[in-house]
CSV table of C-alpha atoms in Angstrom, one decimal:
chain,number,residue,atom,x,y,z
A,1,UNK,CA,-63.4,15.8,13.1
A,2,UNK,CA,-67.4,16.2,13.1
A,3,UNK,CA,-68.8,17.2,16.6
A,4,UNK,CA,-70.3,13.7,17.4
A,5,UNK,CA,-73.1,14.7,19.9
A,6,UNK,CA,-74.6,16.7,17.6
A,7,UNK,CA,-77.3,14.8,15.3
A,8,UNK,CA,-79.3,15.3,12.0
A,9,UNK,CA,-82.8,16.1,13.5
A,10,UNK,CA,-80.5,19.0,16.0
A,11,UNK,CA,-79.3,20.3,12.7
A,12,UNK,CA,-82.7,20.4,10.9
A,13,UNK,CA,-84.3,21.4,14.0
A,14,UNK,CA,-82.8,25.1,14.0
A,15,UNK,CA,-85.7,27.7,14.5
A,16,UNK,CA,-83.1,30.2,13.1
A,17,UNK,CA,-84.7,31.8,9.5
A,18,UNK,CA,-81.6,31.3,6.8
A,19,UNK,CA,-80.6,30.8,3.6
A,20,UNK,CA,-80.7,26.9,3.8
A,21,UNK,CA,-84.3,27.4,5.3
A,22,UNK,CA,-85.5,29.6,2.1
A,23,UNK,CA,-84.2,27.1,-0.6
A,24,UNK,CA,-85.9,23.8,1.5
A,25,UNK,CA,-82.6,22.6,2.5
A,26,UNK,CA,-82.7,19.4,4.7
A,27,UNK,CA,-79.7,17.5,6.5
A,28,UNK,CA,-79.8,13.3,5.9
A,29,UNK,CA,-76.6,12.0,7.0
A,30,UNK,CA,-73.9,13.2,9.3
A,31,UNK,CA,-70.3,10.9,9.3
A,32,UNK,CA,-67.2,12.0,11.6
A,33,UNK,CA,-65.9,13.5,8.6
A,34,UNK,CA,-69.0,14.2,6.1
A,35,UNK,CA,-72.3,15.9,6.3
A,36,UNK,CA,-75.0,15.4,3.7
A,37,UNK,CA,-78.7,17.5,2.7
A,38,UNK,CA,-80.6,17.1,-0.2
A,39,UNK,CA,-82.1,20.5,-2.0
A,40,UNK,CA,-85.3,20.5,-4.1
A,41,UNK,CA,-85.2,21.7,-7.7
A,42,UNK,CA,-88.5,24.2,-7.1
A,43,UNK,CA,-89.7,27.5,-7.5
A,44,UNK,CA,-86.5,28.9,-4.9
A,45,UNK,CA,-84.0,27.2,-7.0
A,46,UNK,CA,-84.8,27.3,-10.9
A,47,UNK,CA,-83.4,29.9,-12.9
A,48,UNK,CA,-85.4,31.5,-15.9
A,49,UNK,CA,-84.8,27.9,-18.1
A,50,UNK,CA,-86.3,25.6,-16.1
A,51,UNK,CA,-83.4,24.1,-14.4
A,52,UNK,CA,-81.5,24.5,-11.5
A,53,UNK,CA,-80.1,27.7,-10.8
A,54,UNK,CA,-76.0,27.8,-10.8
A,55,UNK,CA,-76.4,30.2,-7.2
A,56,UNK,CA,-78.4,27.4,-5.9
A,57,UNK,CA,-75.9,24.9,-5.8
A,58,UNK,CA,-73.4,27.0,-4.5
A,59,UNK,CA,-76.1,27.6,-1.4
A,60,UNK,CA,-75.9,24.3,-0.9
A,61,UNK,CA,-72.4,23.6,-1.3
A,62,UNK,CA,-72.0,26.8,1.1
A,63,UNK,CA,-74.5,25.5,3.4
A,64,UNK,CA,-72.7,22.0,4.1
A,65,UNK,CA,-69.4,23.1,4.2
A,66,UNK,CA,-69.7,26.0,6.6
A,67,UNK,CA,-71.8,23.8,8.9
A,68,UNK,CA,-69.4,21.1,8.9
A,69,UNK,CA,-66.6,23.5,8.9
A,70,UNK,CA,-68.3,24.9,12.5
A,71,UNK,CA,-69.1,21.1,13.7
A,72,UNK,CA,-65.7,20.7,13.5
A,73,UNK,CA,-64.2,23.6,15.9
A,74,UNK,CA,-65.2,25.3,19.3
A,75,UNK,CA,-68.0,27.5,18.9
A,76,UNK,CA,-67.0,29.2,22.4
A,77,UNK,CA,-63.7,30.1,21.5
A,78,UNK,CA,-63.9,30.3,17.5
A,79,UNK,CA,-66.1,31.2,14.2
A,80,UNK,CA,-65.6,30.0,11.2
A,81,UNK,CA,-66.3,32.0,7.7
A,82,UNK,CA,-65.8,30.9,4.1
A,83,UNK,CA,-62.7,32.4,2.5
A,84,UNK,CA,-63.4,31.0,-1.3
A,85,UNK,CA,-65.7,28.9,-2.8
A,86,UNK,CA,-65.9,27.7,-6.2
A,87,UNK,CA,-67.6,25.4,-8.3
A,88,UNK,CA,-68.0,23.4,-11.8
A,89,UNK,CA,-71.7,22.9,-13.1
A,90,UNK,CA,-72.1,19.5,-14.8
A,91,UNK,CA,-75.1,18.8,-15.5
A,92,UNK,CA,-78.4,20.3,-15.5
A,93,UNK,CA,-81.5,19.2,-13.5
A,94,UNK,CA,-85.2,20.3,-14.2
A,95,UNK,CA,-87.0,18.9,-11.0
A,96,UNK,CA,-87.3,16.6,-7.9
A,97,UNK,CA,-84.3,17.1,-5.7
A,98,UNK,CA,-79.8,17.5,-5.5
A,99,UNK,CA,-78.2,15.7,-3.1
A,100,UNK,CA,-75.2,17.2,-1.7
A,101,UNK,CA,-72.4,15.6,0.1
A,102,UNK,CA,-69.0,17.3,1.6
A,103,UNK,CA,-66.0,16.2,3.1
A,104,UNK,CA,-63.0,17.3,4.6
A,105,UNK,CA,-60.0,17.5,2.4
A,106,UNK,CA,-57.8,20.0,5.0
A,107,UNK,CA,-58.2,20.3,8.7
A,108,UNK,CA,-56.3,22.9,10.2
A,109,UNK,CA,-56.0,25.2,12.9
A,110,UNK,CA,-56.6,28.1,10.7
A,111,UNK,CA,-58.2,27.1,7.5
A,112,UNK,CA,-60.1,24.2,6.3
A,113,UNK,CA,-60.8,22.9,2.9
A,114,UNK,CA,-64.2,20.7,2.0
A,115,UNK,CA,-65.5,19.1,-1.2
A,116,UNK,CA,-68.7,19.0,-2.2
A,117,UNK,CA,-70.4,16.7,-4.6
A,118,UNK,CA,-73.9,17.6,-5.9
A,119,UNK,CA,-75.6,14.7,-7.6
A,120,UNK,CA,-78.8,13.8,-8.9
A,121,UNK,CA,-81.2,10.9,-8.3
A,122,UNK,CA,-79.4,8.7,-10.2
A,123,UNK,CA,-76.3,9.2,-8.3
A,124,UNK,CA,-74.7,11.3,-11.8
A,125,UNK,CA,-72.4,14.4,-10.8
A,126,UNK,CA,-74.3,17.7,-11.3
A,127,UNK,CA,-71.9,19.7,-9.5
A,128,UNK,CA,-68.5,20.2,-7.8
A,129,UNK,CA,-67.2,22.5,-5.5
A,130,UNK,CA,-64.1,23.0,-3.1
A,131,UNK,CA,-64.7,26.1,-0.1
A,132,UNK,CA,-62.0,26.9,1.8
A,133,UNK,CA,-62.8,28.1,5.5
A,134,UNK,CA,-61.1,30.6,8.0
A,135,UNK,CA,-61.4,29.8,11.4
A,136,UNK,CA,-60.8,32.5,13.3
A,137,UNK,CA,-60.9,33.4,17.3
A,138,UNK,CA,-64.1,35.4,18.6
């Protein structure tokens, strides 16, 4: 389960330049078994057509599921690195923001598995993905 000392406003608080930085990335919710962001549909994250790019959602999916994936294990005695990800584009989006939620489907010792759900404002599916984790000793 989710490390639960640690809180949204630690996780959006990270100095750190990344990825999830770049794209505007911004943590909302954090459950003992979920963590949530929203992404805006911008500049970063449009492809050529206007709507948002395929790679972007798969930075966000990335980008909740390794986070959660590390919230979930000892970061003095292990790391955690995505294995495989995939993901299914739904529907497009043009502008304003995704909202991304992922959950744990597999907790293990050595692997985990997490789900990710990109939706729009209205709530509508705009993309699914499953990332499978190693966790792996330092």
């Amino acid at each position: 389960m989710i490390n639960k000392e640690i809180t949204v406003e630690m996780l959006n608080q990270t100095s750190v330049p990344n990825m999830a930085n770049h794209v505007g990335i911004e943590f909302t919710e954090l459950g003992t078994d979920y963590i949530c962001a929203r992404m805006p549909v911008d500049h970063r994250t449009r492809q050529p057509y206007g709507i948002l790019h395929g790679g972007a959602s798969v930075v966000l999916a990335e980008t909740l599921g390794s986070l959660g994936a590390s919230l979930c294990v000892d970061l003095s005695q292990f790391k955690v690195v995505g294995l495989e990800i995939n993901a299914n584009h739904i529907r497009p989006v043009s502008e304003g923001y995704v909202y991304g939620r992922a959950e744990i489907l597999h907790l293990g010792r050595s692997t985990q598995i997490w789900e990710i759900k990109i939706t729009n404002k209205e709530g509508k599916l705009v993309c699914i993905s499953r990332l499978t984790i190693a966790v792996l000793p330092l």
